[in-house]
Each structure stands twice: as C-alpha cells, then as structure tokens.
CSV table of C-alpha atoms in Angstrom, one decimal:
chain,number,residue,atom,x,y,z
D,1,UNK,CA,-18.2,-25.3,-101.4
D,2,UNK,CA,-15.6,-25.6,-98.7
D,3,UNK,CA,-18.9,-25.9,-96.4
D,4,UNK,CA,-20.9,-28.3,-98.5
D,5,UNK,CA,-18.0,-30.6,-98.2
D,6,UNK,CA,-17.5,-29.8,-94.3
D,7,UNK,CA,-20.9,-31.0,-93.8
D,8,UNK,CA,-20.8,-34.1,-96.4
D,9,UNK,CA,-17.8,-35.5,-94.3
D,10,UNK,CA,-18.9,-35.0,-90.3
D,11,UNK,CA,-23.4,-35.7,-91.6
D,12,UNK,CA,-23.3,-39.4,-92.9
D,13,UNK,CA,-27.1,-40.3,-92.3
D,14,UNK,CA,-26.9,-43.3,-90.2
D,15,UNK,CA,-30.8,-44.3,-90.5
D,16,UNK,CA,-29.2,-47.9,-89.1
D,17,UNK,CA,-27.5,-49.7,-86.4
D,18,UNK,CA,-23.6,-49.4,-86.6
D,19,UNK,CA,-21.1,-51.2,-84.7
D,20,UNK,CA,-19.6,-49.6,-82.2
D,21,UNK,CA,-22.6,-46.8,-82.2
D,22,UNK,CA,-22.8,-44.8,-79.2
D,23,UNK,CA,-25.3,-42.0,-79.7
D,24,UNK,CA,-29.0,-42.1,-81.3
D,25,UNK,CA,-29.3,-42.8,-85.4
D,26,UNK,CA,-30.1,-39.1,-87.0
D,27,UNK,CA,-33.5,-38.1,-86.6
D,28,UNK,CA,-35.7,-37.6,-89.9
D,29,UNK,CA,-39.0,-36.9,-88.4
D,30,UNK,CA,-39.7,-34.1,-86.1
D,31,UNK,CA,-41.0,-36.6,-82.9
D,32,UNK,CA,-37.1,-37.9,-83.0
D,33,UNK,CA,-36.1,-34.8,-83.4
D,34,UNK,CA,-37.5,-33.8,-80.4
D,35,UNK,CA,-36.2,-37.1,-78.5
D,36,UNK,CA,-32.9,-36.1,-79.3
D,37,UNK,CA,-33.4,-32.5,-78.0
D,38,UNK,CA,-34.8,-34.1,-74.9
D,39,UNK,CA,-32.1,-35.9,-74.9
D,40,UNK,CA,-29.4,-33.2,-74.9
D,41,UNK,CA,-31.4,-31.3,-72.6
D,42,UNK,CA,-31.3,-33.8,-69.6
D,43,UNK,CA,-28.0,-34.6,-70.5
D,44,UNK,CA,-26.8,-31.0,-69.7
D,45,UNK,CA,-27.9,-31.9,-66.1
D,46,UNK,CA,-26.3,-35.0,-65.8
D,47,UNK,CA,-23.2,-33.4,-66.4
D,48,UNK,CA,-24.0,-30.5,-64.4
D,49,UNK,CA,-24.5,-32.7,-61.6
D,50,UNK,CA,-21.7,-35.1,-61.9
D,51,UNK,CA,-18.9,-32.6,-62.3
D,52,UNK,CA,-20.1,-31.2,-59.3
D,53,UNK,CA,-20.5,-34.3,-57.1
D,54,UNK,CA,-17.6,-35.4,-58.3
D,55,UNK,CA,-15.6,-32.3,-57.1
D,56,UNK,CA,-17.4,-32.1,-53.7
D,57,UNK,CA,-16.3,-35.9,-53.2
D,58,UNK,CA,-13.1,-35.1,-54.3
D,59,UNK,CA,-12.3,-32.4,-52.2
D,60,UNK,CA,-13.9,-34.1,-49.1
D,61,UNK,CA,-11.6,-36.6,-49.7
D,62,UNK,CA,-8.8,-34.4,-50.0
D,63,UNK,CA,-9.3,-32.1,-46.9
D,64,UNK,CA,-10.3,-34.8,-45.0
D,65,UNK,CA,-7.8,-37.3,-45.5
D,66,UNK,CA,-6.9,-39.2,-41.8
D,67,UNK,CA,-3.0,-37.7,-42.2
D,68,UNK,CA,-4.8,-34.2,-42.6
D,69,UNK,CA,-7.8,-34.6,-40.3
D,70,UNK,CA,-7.2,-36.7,-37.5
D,71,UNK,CA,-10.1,-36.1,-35.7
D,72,UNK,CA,-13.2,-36.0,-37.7
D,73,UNK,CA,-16.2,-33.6,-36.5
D,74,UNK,CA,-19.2,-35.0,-36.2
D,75,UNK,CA,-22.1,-32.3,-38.0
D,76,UNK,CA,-25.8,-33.2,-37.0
D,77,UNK,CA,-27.6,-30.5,-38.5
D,78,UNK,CA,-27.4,-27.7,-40.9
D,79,UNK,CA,-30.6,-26.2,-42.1
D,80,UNK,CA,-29.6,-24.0,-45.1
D,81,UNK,CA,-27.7,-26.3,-46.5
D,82,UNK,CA,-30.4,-29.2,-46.1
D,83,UNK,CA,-33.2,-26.0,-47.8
D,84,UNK,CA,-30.3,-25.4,-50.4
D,85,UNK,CA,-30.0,-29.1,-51.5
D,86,UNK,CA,-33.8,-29.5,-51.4
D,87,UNK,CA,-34.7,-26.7,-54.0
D,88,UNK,CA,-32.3,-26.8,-56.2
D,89,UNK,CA,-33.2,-30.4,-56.8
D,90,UNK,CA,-36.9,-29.7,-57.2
D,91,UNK,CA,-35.7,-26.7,-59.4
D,92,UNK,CA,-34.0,-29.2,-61.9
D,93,UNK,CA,-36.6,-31.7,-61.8
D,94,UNK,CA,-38.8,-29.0,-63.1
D,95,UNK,CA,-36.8,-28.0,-65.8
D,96,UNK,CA,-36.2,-31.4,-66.8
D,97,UNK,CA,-40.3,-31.8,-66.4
D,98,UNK,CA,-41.2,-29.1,-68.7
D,99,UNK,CA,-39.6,-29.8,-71.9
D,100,UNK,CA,-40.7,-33.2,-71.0
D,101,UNK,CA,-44.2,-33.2,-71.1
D,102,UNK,CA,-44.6,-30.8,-73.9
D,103,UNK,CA,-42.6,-33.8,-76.3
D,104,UNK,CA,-45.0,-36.3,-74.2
D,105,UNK,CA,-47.8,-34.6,-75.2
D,106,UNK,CA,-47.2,-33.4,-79.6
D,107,UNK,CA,-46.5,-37.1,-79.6
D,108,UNK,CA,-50.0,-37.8,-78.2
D,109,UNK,CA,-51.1,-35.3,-81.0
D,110,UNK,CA,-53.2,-37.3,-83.6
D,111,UNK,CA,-52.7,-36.1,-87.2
D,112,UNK,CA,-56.6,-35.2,-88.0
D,113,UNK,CA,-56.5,-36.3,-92.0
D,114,UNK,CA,-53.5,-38.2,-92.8
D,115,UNK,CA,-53.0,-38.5,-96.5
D,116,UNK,CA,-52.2,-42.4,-96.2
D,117,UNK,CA,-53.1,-45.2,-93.8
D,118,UNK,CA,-50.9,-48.4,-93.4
D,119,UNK,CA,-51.5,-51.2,-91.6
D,120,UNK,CA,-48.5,-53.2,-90.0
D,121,UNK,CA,-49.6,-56.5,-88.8
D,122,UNK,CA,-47.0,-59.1,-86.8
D,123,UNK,CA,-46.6,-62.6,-87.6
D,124,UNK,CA,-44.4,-65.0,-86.5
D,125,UNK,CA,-41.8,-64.2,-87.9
D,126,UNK,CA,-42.4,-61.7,-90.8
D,127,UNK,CA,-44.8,-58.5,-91.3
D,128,UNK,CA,-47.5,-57.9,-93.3
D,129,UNK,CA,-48.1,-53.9,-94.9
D,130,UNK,CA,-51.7,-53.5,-95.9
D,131,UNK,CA,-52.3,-50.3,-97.8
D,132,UNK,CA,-56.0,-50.0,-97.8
D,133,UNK,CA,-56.7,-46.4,-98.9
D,134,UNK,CA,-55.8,-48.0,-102.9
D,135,UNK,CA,-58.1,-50.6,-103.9
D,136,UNK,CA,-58.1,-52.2,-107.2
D,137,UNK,CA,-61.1,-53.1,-109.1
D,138,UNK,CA,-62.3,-56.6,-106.8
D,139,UNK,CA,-61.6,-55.0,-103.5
D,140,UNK,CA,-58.2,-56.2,-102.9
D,141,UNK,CA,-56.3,-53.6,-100.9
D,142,UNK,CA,-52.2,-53.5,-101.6
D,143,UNK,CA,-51.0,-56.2,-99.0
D,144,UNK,CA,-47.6,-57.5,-98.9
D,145,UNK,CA,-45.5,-59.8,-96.4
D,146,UNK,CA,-42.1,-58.3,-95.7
D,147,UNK,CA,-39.3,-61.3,-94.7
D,148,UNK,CA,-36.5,-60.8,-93.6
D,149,UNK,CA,-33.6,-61.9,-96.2
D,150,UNK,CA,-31.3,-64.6,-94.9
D,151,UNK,CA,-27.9,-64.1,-94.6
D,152,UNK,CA,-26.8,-66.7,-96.5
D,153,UNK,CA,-29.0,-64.8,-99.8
D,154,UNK,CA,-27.5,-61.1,-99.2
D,155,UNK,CA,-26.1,-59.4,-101.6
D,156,UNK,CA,-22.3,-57.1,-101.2
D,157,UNK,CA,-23.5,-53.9,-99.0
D,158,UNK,CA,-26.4,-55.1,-97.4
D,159,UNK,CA,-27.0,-55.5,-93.7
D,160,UNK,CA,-27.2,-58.4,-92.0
D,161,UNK,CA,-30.2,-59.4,-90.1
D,162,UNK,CA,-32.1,-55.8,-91.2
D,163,UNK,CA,-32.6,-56.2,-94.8
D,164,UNK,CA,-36.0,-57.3,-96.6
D,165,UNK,CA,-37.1,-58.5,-99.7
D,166,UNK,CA,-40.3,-56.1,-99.3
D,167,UNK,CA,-39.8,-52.5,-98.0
D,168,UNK,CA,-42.5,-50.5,-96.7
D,169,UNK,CA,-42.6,-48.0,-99.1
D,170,UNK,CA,-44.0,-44.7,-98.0
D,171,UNK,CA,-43.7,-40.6,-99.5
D,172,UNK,CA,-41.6,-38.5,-97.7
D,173,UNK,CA,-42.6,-35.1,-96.3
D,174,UNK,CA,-46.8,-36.6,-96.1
D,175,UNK,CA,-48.6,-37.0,-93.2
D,176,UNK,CA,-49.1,-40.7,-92.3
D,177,UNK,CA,-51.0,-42.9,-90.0
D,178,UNK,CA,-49.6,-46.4,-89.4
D,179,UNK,CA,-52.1,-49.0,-87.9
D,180,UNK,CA,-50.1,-51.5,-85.8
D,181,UNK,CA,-51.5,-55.0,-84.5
D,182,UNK,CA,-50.5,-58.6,-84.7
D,183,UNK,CA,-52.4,-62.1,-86.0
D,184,UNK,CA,-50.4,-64.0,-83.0
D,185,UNK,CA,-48.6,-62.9,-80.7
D,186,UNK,CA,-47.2,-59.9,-79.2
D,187,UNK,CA,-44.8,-57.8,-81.0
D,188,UNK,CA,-43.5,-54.4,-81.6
D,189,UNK,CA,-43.1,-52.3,-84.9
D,190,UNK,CA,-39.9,-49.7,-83.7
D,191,UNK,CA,-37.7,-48.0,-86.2
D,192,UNK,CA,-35.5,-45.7,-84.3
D,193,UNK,CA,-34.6,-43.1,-87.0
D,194,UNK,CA,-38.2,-42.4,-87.1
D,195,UNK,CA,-38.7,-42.3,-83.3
D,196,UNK,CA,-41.5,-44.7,-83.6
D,197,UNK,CA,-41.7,-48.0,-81.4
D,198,UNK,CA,-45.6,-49.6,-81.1
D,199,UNK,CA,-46.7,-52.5,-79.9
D,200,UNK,CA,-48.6,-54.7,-81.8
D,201,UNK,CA,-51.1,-56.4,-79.7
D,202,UNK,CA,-53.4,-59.2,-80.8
D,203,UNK,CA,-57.0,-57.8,-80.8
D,204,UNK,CA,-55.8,-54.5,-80.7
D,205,UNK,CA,-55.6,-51.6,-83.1
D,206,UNK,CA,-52.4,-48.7,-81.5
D,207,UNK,CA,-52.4,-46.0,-83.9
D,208,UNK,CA,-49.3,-43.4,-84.5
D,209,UNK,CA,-48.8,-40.6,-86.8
D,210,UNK,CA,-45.8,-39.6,-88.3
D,211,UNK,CA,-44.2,-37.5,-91.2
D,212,UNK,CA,-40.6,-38.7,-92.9
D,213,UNK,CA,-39.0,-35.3,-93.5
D,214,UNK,CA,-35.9,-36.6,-95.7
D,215,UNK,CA,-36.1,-39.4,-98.2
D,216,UNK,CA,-33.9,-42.7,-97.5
D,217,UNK,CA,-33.9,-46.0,-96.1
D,218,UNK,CA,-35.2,-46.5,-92.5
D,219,UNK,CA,-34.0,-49.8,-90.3
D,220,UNK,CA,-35.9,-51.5,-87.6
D,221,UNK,CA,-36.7,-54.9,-85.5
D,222,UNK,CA,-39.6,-56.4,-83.7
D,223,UNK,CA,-39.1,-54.7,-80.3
D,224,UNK,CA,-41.3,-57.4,-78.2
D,225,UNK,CA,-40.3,-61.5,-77.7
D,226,UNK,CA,-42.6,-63.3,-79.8
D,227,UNK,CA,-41.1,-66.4,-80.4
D,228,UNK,CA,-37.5,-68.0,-81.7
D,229,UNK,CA,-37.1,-65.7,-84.4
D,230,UNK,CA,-37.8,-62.6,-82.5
D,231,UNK,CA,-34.3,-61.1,-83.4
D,232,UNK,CA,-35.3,-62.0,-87.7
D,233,UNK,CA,-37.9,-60.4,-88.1
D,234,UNK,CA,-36.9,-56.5,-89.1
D,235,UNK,CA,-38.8,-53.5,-90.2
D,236,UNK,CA,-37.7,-51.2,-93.1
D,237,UNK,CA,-39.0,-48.0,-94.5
D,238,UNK,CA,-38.4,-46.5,-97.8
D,239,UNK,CA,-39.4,-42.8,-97.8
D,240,UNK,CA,-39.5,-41.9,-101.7
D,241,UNK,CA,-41.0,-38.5,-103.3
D,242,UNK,CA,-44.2,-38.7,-103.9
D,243,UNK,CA,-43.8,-39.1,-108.0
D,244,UNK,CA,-41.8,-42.3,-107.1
D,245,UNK,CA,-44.5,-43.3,-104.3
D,246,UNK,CA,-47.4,-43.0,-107.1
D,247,UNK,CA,-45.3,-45.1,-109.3
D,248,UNK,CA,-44.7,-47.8,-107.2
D,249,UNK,CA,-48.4,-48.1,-105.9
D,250,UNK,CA,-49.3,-48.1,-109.5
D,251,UNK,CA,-46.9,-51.0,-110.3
D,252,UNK,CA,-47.7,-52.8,-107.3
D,253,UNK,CA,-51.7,-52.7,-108.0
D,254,UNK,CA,-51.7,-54.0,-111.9
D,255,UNK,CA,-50.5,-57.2,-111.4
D,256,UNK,CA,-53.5,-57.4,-108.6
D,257,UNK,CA,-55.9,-56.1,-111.5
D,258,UNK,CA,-54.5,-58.2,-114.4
D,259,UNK,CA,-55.2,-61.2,-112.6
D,260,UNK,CA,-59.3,-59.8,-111.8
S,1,UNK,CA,-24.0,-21.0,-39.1
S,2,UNK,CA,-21.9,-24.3,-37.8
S,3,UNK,CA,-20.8,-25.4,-41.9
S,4,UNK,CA,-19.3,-22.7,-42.7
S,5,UNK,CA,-16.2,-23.8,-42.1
S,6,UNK,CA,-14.8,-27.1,-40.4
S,7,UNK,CA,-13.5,-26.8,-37.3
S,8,UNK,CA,-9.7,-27.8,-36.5
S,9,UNK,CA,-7.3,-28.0,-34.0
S,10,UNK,CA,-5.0,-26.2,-35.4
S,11,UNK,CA,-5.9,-24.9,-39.4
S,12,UNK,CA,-8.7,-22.7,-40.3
S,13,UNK,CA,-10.4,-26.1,-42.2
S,14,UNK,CA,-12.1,-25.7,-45.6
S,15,UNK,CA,-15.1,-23.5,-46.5
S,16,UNK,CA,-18.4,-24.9,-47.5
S,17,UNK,CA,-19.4,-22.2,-49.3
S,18,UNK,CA,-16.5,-21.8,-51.5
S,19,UNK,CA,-16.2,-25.8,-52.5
S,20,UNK,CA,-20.1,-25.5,-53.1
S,21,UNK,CA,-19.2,-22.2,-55.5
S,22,UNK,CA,-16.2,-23.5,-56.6
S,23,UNK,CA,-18.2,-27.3,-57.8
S,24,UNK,CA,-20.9,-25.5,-59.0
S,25,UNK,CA,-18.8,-23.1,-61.2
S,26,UNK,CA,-17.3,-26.1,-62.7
S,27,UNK,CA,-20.8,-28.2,-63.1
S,28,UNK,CA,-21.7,-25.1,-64.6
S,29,UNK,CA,-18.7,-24.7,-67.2
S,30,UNK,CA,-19.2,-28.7,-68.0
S,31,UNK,CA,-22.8,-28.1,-68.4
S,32,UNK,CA,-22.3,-25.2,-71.0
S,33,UNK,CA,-19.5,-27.3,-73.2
S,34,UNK,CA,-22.1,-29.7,-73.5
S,35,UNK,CA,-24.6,-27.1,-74.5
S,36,UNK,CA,-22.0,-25.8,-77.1
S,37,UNK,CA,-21.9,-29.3,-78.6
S,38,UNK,CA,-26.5,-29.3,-78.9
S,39,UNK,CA,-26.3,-26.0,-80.1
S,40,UNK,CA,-23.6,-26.8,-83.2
S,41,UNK,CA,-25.3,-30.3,-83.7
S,42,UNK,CA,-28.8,-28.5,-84.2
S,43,UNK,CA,-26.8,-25.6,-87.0
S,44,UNK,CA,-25.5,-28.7,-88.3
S,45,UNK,CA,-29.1,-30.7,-88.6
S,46,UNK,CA,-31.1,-27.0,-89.5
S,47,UNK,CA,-28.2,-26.1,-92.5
S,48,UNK,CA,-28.7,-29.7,-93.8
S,49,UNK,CA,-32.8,-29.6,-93.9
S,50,UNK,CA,-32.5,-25.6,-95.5
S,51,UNK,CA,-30.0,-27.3,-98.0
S,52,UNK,CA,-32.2,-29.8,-98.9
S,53,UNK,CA,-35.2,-27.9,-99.0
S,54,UNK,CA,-33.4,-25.4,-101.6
S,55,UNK,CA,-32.3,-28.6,-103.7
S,56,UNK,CA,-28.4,-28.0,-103.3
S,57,UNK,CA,-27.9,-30.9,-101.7
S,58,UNK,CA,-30.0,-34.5,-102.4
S,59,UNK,CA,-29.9,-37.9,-99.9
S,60,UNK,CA,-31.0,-39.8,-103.5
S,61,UNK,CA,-27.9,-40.8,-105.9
S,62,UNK,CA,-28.4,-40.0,-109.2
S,63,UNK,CA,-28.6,-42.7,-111.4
C-alpha cells in the first residue's frame, strides 16, 4: 500500500507540455521508451566528461596561477597523452554509436500487419483522421476534421492551445500504422509522449508504426511552419481499450449509414 | 616522458597523471550517480507497466 502510494505521488503521467518542464513527457510506447533510454545513456557521458574537464580546468588554473607559476613552461609535444586523448574519445563515440543505431534502426522496423490504418492529412490549419479500414454501406470511410478549440470556448481544466473538439481515437496495446500527408502545405504530425514526429508532405505518403502501451490522452502540435496558424493547429490521441475503441467506431459510423 | 610532472624552479610542480586519475575518478563517480538515477527511473516505469498489466492499478477514472 505504502508503495502503491509512493509511486501514485512521484508517477503523474505527464502525456503534455507543462510549464516549467525540464525533462521528456513519460514515454507510453516502447520507440519513446527507447528515446529516453538513449537519452540517459549519452547523458551519462556528458557528465562524465564535464566533471572531468571541469576539474582539469580547475586545477590548471589553480597550480598555475601567475603568483604560483611565474614562469610558464612552454610543452610542444607529448605523445601518450595525445594517443590517450585520441582513443578514449573514439572509445566513447562508439559506445554512444552502438545503442544508437540499434534505436535508429527498430524505428525503421515496419509493423508487417497492423491491425488499423489511419490516415492524418494537414490542412491549413486543422487535421483531418481518415479511418479507412471501416467502411459503411456507400463507401464512406470514418473521416473527421480535428480543430483546435479556441481559448475563448474551453472549458475549467482544459489546455490551452492543445485541446480539440475531435480526438484521434485509437485502442491501446494494438499495433497501428498512421499514414501522414498534407492537402497544402508542409506540416508535421509530432506527439512527443508517443515518440512520433512525421512530416506531412504534399504528394507524399510517410508511414510510421506504433503501439500505445497505456491508455490516456496524448498532446501534440504541427511541428513544420505552414502558415499563421502554425502554433493552432494541435494533435491529440485518445488510446482507449479496445471494447471502448469498438464502440466509438460503431457510434461514429451510424450516423454515416442513417443518412445512406 | 616530459608531462609527467611540470617542471619548477623551485617545487616539484603537479602530476599529470594523478590530476588525470584524480578527474577521471570524479567523472566517473558523477557518471555513476547519474546512472543510479536511469536505473530507479526504469524500476519506477517497469513496476508501473507490471502494475497495470495485473490490474492493481488503472490510468482510467472510474466513473
């Protein structure tokens, strides 16, 4: 119990922007996941390296001070230190390379049979979410604009500048595929809890795969200028179980079939 | 070999090799705090997905 509440107070899902945020928003697929770990993994050798620069200056500084040292020497050459601080480098590099490519290259991985496809199209200034794979009796696939709701039109709790009046709703733990392009200009569907930014390019189909482990609410924005109201026109994902998902699609496709 | 230690008029001058040792030691130490701090993060993230995966805990309110 004591740990159940331990872990309630220090893990608040932050699956958006906060002010004053320093790190990433918690991960809830495994390709941010992996970012993260990336993260943490370079970040041991920034430190590594910084501590120890930052001693080296410090005690150069010290020792060599002009009331200490009067007359400075003047070293030319010394070999093993010049081998010493030309491996060790390379050595890091490679360490940092490693864990590096292998994230580079499962994001690459293509999910071979995804059990939905959604398309995200860009428009000035709003998104449209076509899911085709459902389509009711005269061909219509499930297509929806998402628009950003004003500020002046939200309601106590909600965000301002991220909130919609229609979410992209999706099934959590299920394999997706999300078709990204635009009618206009360029622009870029990026949620960061997700770990997913993709350009959408006019003309252009970019494909990426991912799979919501956790249900929740997920925030994004356009990530490419396309236009005055670049900075209004947000993304959000609702990851639901996949009872809830089936409902929803179901509600969403009768009024499309009542009106056949 | 002509680092080793700085040559002075009159003290022995610093050592190379220990301030190298000595930097590294505590680039080192830093290094492994911050390694500490992955390692709870990831417990923390792992006990929360087992949680929810055993239904103790939920993300969804209850209405």
């Amino acid at each position: 119990m004591i740990v159940l509440k331990w872990l309630f107070l220090t893990i608040s899902p932050c699956d958006a922007a906060e002010p004053w945020q320093l790190g990433f928003q918690d991960a809830a697929t495994p390709i941010m996941q992996g970012i993260i770990d990336l993260h943490h993994d370079i970040f041991f050798f920034l430190i590594l390296i910084l501590v120890f620069v930052l001693w080296i200056l410090v005690r150069a500084l010290w020792h060599f001070h002009y009331k200490e040292n009067a007359i400075p020497q003047r070293i030319v050459h010394g070999t093993t230190i010049e081998i010493l601080w030309t491996i060790f480098p390379s050595l890091i590099l490679m360490f940092i390379a490693i864990p590096s490519f292998a994230l580079l290259y499962s994001m690459d991985e293509v999910v071979v049979d995804p059990a939905i496809t959604i398309k995200a199209i860009g428009h000035q200034w709003y998104w449209t979410y076509e899911y085709s794979d459902y389509n009711s009796s005269d061909e219509q696939s499930l297509t929806f604009d998402s628009y950003m709701i004003p500020e002046e039109d939200l309601e106590l709790g909600q965000l301002r500048l991220l909130e919609v009046d229609n979410r992209v709703v999706v099934p959590a733990k299920t394999h997706l595929r999300i078709i990204v392009t635009s009618a206009d200009v360029l622009h870029s569907w990026a949620v960061p809890s997700l770990g997913v930014k993709c350009d959408a390019v006019p003309g252009r189909l970019n494909q990426i795969s991912i799979l919501v482990q956790r249900e929740g609410v997920y925030y994004g924005q356009c990530s490419e200028i396309c236009g005055t109201n670049h900075a209004f026109m947000p993304i959000v994902v609702e990851a639901v179980s996949r009872k809830d998902y089936g409902s929803w699609v179901s509600n969403q496709l009768i009024p499309q079939t009542g009106e056949a | 070999m002509a680092g080793h230690k700085i040559a002075h008029a009159t003290l022995k001058g610093p050592s190379v090799v220990k301030e190298l040792v000595i930097g590294l030691a505590l680039g080192l130490a830093a290094g492994g705090l911050w390694k500490m701090h992955h390692w709870n993060e990831q417990r923390k993230t792992r006990t929360f997905y087992d949680l929810l995966d055993k239904d103790e805990i939920s993300v969804v309110v209850a209405e």
